[in-house]
PDB file of C-alpha atoms in Angstrom:
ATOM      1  CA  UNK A  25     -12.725 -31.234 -91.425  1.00 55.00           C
ATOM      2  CA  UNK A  26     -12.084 -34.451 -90.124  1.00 87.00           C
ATOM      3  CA  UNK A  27     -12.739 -35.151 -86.074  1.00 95.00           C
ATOM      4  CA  UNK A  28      -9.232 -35.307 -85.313  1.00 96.00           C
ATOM      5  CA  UNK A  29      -7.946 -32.285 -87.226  1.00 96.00           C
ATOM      6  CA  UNK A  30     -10.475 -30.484 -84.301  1.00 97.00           C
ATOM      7  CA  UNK A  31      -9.297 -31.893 -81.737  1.00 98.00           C
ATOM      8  CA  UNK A  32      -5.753 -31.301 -82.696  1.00 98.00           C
ATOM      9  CA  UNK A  33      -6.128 -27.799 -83.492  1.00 97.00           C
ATOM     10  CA  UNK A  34      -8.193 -27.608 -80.116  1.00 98.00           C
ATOM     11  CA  UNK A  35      -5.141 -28.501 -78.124  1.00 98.00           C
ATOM     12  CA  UNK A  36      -3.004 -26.180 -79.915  1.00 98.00           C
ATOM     13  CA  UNK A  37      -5.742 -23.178 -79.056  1.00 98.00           C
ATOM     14  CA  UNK A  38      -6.936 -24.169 -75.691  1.00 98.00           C
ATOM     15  CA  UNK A  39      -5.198 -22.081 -72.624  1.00 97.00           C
ATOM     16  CA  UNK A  40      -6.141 -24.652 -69.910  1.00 98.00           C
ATOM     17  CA  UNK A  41      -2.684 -25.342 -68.373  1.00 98.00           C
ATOM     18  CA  UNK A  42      -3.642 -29.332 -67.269  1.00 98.00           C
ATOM     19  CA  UNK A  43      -3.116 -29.815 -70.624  1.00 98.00           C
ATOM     20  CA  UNK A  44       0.643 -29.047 -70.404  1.00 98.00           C
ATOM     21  CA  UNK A  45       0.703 -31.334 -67.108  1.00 97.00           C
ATOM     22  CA  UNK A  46       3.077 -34.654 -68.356  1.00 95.00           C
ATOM     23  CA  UNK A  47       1.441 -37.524 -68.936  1.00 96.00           C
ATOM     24  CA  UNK A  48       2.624 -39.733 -66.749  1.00 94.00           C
ATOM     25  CA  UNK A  49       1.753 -44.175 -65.650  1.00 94.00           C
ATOM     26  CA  UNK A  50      -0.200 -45.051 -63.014  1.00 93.00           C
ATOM     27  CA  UNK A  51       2.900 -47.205 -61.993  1.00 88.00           C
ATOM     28  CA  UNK A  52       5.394 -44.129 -62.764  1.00 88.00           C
ATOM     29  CA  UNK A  53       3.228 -41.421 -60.121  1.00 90.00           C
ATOM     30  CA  UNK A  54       2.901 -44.368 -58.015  1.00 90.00           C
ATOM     31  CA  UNK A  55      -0.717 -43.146 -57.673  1.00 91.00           C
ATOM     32  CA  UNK A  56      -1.917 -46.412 -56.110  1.00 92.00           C
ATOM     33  CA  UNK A  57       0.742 -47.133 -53.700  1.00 92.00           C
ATOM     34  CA  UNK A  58      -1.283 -47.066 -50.830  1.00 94.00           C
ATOM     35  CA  UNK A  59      -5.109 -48.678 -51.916  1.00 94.00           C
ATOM     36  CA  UNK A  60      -5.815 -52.032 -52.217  1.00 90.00           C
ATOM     37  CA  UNK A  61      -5.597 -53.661 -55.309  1.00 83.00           C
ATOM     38  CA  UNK A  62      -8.687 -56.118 -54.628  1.00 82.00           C
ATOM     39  CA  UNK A  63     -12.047 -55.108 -54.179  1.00 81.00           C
ATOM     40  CA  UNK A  64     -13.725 -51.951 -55.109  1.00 87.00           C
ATOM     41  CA  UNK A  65     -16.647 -50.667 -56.228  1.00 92.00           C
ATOM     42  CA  UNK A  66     -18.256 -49.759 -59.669  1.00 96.00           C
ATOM     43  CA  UNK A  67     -20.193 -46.502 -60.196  1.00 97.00           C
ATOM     44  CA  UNK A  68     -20.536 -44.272 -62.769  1.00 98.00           C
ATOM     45  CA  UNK A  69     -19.960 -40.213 -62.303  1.00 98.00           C
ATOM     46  CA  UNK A  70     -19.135 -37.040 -63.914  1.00 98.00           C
ATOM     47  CA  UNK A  71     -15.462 -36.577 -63.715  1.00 99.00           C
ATOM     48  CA  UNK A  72     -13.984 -33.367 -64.205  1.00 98.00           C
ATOM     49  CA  UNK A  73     -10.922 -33.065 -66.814  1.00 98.00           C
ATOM     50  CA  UNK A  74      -8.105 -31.925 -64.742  1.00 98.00           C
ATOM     51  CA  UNK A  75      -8.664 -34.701 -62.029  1.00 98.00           C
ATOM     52  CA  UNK A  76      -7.611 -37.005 -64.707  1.00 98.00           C
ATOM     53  CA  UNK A  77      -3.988 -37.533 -64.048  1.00 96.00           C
ATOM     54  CA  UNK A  78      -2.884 -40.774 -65.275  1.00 97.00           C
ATOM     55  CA  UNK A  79      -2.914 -43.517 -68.092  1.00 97.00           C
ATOM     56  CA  UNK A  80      -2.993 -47.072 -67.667  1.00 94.00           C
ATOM     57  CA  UNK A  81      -0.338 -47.352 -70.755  1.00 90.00           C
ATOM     58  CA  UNK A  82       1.794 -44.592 -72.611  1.00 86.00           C
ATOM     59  CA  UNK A  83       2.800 -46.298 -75.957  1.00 82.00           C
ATOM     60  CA  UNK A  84       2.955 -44.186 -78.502  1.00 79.00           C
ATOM     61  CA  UNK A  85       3.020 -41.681 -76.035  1.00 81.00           C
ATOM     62  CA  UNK A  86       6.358 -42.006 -74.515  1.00 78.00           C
ATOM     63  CA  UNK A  87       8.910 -39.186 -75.166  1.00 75.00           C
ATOM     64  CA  UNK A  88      10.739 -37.812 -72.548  1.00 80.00           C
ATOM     65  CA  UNK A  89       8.801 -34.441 -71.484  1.00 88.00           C
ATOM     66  CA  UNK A  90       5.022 -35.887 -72.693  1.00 95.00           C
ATOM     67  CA  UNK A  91       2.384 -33.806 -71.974  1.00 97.00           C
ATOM     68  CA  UNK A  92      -1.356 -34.087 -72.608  1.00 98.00           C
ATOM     69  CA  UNK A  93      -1.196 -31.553 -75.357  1.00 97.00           C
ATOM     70  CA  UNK A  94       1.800 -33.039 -76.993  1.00 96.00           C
ATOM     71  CA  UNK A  95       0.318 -36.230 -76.845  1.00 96.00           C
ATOM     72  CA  UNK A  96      -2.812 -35.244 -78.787  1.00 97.00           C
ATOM     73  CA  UNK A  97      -0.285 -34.355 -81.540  1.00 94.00           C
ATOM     74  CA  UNK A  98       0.478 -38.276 -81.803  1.00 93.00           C
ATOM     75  CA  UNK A  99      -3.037 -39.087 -82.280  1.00 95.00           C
ATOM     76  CA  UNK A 100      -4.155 -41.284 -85.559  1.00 92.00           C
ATOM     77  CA  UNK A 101      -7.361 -40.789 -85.348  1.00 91.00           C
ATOM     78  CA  UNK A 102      -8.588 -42.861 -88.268  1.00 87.00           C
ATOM     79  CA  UNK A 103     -12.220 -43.268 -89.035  1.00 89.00           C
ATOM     80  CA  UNK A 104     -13.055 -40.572 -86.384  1.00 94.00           C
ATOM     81  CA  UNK A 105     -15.658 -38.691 -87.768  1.00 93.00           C
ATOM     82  CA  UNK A 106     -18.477 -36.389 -86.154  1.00 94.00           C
ATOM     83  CA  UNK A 107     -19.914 -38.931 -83.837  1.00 95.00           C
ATOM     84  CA  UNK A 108     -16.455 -38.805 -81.885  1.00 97.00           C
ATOM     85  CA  UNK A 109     -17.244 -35.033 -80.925  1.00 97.00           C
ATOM     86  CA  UNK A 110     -20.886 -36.155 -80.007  1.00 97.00           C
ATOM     87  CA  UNK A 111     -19.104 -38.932 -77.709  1.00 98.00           C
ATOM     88  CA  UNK A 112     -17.402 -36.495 -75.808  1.00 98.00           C
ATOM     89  CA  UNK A 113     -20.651 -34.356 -75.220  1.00 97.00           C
ATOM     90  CA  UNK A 114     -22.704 -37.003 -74.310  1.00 97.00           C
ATOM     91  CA  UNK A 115     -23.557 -39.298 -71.619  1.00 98.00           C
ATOM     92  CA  UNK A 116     -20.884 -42.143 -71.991  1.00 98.00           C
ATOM     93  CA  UNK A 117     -22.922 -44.795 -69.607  1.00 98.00           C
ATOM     94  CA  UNK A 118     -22.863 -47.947 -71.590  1.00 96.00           C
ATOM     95  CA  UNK A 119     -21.422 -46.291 -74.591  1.00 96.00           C
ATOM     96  CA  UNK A 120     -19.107 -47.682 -77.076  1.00 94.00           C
ATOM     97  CA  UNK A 121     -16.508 -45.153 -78.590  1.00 95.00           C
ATOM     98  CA  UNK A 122     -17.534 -44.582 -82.212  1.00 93.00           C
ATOM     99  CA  UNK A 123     -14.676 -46.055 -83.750  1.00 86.00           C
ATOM    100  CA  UNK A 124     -15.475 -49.687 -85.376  1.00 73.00           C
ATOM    101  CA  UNK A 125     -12.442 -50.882 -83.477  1.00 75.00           C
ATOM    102  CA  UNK A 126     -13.526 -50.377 -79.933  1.00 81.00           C
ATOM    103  CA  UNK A 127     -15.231 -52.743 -78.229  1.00 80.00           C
ATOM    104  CA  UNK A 128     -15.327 -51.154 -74.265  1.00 91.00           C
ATOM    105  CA  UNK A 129     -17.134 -48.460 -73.017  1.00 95.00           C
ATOM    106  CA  UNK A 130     -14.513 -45.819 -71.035  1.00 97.00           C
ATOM    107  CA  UNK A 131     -13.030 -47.169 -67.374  1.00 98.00           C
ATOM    108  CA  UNK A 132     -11.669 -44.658 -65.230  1.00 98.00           C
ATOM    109  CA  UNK A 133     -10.092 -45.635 -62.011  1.00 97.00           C
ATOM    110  CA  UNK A 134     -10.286 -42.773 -58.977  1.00 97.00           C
ATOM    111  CA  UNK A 135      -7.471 -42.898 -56.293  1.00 97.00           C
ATOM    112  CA  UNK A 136      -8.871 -40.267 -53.799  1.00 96.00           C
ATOM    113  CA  UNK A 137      -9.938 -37.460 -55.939  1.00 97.00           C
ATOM    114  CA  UNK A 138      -7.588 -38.055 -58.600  1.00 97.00           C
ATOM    115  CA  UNK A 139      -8.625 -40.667 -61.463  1.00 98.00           C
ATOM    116  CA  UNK A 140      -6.532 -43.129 -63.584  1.00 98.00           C
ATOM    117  CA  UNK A 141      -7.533 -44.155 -67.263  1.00 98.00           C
ATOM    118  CA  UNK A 142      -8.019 -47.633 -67.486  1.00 96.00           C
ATOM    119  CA  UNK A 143      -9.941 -48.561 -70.491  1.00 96.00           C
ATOM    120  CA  UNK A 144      -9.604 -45.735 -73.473  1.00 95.00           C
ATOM    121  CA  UNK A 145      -6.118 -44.034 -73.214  1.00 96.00           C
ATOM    122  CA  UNK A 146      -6.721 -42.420 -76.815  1.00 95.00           C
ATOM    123  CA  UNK A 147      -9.960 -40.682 -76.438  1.00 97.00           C
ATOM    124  CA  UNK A 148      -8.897 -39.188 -73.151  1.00 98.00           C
ATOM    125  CA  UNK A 149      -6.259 -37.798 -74.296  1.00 98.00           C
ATOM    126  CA  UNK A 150      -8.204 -36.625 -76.890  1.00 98.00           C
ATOM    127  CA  UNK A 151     -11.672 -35.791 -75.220  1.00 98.00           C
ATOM    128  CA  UNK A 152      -9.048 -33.450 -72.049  1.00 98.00           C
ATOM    129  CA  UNK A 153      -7.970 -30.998 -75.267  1.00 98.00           C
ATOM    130  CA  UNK A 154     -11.191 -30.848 -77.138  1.00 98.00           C
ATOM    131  CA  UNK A 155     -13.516 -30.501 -74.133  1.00 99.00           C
ATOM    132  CA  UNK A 156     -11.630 -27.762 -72.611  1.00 98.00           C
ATOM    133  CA  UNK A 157     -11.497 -26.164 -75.563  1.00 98.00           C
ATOM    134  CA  UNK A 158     -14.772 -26.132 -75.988  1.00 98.00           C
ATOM    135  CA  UNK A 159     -16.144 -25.578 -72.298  1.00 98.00           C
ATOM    136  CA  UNK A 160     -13.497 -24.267 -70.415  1.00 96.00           C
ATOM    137  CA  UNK A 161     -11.168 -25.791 -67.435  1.00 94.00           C
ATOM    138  CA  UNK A 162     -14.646 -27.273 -65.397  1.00 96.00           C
ATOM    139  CA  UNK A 163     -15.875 -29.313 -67.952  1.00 98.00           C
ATOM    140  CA  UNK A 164     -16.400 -32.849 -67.587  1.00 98.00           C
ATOM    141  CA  UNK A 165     -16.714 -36.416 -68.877  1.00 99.00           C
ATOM    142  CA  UNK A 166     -20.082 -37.052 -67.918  1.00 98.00           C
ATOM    143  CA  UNK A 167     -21.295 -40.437 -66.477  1.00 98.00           C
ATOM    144  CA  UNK A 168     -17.898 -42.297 -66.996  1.00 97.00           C
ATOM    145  CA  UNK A 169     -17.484 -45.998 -65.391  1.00 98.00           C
ATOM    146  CA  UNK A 170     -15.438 -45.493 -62.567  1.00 98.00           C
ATOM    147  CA  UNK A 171     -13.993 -48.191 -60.249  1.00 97.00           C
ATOM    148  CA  UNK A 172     -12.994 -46.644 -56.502  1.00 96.00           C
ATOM    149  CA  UNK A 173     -10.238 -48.109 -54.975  1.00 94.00           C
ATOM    150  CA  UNK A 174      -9.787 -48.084 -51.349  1.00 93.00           C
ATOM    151  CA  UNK A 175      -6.941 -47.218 -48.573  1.00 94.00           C
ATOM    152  CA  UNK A 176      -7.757 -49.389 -45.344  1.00 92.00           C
ATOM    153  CA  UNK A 177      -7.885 -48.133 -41.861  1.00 91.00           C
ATOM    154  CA  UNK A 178      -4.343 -49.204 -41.452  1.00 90.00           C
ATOM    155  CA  UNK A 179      -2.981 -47.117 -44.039  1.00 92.00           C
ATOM    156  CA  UNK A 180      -5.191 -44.487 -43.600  1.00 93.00           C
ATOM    157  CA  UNK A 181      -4.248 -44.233 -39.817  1.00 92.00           C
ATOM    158  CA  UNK A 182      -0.175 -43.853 -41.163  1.00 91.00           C
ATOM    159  CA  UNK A 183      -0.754 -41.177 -43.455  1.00 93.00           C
ATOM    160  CA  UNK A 184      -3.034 -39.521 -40.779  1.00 92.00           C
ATOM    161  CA  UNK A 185       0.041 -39.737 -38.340  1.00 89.00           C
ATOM    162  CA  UNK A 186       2.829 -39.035 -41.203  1.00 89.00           C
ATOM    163  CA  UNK A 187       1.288 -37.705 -43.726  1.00 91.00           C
ATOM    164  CA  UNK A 188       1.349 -34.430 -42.992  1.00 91.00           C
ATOM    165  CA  UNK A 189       4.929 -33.273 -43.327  1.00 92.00           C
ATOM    166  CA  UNK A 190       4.972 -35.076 -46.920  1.00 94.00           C
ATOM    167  CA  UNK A 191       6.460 -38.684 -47.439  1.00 94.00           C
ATOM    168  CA  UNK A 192       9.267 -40.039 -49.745  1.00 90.00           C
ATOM    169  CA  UNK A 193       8.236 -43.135 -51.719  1.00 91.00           C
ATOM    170  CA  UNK A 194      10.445 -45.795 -53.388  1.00 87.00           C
ATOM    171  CA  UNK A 195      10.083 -48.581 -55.784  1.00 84.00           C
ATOM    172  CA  UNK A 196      12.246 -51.219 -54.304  1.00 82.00           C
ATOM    173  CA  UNK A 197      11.545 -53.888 -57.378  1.00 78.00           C
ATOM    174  CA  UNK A 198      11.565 -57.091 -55.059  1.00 80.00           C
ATOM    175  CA  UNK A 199      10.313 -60.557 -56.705  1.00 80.00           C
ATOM    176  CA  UNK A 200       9.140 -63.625 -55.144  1.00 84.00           C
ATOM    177  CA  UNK A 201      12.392 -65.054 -55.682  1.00 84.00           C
ATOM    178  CA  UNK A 202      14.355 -62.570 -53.670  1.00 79.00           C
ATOM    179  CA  UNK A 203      12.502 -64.385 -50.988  1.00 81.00           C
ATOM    180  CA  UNK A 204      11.710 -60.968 -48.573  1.00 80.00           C
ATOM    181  CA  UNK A 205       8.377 -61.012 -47.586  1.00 79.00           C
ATOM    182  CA  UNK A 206       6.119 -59.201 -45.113  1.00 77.00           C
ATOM    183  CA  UNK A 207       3.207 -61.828 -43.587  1.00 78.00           C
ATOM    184  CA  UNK A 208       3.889 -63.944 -46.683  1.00 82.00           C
ATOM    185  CA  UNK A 209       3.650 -60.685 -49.173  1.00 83.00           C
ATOM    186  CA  UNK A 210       6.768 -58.898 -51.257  1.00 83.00           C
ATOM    187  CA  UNK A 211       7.262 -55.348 -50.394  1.00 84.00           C
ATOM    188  CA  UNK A 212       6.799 -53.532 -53.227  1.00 86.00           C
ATOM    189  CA  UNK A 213       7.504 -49.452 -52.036  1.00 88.00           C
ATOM    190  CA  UNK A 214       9.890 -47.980 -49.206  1.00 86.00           C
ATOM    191  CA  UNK A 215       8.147 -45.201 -47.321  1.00 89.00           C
ATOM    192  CA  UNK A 216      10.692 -42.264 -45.825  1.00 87.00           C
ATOM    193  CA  UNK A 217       8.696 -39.767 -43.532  1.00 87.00           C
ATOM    194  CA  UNK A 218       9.668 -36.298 -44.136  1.00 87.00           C
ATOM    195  CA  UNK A 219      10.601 -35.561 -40.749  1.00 82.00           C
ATOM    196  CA  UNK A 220      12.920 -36.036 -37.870  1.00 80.00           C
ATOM    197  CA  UNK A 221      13.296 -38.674 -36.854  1.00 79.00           C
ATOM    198  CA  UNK A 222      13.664 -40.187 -40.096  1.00 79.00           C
ATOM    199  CA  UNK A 223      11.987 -43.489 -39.920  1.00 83.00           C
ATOM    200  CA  UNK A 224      11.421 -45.939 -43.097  1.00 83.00           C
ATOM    201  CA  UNK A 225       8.153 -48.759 -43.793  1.00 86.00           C
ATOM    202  CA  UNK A 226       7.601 -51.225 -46.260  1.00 84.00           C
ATOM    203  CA  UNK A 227       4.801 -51.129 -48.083  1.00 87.00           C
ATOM    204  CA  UNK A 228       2.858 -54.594 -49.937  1.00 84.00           C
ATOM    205  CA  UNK A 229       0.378 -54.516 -52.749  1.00 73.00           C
ATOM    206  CA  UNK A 230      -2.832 -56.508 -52.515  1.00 67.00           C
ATOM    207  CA  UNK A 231      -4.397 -55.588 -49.463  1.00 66.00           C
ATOM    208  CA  UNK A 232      -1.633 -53.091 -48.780  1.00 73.00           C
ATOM    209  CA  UNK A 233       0.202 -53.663 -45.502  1.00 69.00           C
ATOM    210  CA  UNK A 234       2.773 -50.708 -43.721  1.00 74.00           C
ATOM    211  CA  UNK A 235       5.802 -52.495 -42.303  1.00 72.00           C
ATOM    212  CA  UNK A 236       8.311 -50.886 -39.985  1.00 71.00           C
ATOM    213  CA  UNK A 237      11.421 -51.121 -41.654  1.00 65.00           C
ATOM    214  CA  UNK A 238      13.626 -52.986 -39.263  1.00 64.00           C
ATOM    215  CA  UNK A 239      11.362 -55.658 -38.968  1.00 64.00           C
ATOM    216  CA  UNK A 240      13.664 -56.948 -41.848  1.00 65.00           C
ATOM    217  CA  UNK A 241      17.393 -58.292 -40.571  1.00 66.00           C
ATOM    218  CA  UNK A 242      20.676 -56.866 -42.004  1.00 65.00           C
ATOM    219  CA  UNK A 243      21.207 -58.673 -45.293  1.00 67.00           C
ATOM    220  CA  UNK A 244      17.794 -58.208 -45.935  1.00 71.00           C
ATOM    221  CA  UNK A 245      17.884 -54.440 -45.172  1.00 70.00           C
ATOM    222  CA  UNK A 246      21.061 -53.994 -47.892  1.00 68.00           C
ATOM    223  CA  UNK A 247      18.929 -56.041 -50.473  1.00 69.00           C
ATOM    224  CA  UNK A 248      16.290 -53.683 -50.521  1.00 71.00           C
ATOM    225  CA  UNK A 249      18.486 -50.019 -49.950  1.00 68.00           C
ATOM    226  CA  UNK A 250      20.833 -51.450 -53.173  1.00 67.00           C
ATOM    227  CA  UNK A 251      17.963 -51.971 -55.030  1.00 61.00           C
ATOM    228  CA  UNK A 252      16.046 -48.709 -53.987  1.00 61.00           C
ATOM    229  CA  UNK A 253      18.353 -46.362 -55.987  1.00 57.00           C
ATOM    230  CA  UNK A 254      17.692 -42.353 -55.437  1.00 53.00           C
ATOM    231  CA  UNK A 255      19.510 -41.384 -58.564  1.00 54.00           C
ATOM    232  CA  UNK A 256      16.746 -43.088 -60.598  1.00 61.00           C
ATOM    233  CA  UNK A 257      14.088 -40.502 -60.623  1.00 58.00           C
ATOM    234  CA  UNK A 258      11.649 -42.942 -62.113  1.00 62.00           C
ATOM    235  CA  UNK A 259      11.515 -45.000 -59.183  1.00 70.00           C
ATOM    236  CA  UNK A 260      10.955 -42.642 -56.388  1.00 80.00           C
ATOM    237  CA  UNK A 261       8.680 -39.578 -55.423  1.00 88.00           C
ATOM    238  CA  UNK A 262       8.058 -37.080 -53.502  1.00 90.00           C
ATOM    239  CA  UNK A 263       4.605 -36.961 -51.956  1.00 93.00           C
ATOM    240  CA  UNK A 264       3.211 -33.769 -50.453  1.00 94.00           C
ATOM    241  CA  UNK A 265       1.373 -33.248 -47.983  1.00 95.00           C
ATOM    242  CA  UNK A 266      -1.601 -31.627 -50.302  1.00 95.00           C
ATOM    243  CA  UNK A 267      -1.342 -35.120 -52.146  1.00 94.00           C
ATOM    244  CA  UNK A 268      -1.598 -36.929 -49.282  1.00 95.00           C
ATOM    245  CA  UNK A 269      -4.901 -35.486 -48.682  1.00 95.00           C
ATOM    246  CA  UNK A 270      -5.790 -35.857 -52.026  1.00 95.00           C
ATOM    247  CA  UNK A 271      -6.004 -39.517 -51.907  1.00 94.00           C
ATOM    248  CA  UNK A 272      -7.754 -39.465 -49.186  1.00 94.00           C
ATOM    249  CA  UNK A 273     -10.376 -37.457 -49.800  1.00 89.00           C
TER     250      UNK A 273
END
């Protein structure tokens, strides 16, 4: 039987419910809203499947309703053969996948204590179904690259203070040329607290910056609200209080 016939019928037999979590963007959970985007450090760790929560790119892989299982269903898998299983069970420290056309070793990125795929969408996808088949819901990657991101003290002193009734998170899609900045940067998310009395933030990428709201004048203000729509549910989200934590861990 060819590798990816197992791993397909693995996610068709496996009971671990991750598997039927949706498979979902960094950019679309918004997972890195509030870390800096320089910086970081590189280590390498066992990571446990179900903190894996995210994909650097969907692809292939984007139907309405795409789950992790559903998405091993999508899989090519040519040339896989038995070393691909091995791969999975092994130490993947300076390890190429098996495949003649990869060239990188797997990249995860972690976000608190939740991780993003960065390098090796495919064999995640197919390593989460096969693996807990296998060895149950605790099973792990074992000694993935991982690059931890970072939430400064600023930001970590706002979700500290209101964090802990849940926030509401928007994409407002600024550019450069709408010309609204924060100290010189675009605000890239609106932040809602959860809790009277309402109060909004802007949020900027890089090293991420939190913004009251009506620092902004008027005009400014309708420019981002029109362009922060609600109805969209791909552009906003709620954020728990549990999540909150999560990140922060």
């Amino acid at each position: 039987m060819q590798a990816i016939n197992e791993i397909k019928k693995a996610a068709l037999e496996c009971k671990e419910v991750f598997l039927d979590e949706n498979l979902l963007t960094l950019n679309e959970a918004m997972l890195d809203a509030f870390f800096d985007q320089v910086g970081g450090v590189d280590t390498y760790e066992n990571v446990q499947l179900s903190s894996i929560n995210t994909v650097t790119h969907r692809n292939e892989f984007s139907a309405d309703g795409m789950t992790w299982r559903k998405a091993v269903d999508n899989l090519h898998g040519t040339n896989w053969d038995s070393r691909v299983l091995d791969y999975f069970k092994g130490s993947l420290q300076h390890v190429k996948f098996p495949p003649e056309n990869s060239v990188n070793e797997l990249k995860l990125g972690r976000y608190g204590i939740k991780y993003n795929v960065e390098c090796g969408v495919h064999r995640v996808i197919a390593g989460k179904a096969w693996l807990a088949h296998q060895f149950g819901g605790n099973a792990y990657f074992s000694n993935c690259l991982v690059r931890s991101h970072v939430i400064n003290t600023e930001v970590r002193s706002f979700l500290k203070e209101h964090g802990q009734f849940g926030l509401l998170i928007y994409k407002t899609s600024l550019h450069p040329m709408d010309k609204i900045f924060i100290n010189n940067a675009v605000p890239r998310y609106l932040i809602a607290s959860c809790k009277f009395p309402y109060k909004m933030y802007l949020l900027t990428e890089d090293v991420c910056e939190i913004s009251r709201f009506n620092r902004l004048n008027p005009l400014n203000w309708l420019k981002i609200l029109c362009g922060t729509s609600i109805t969209e549910k791909d552009r906003y989200r709620t954020l728990t209080p549990q999540y909150i934590e999560d990140i922060q861990a």
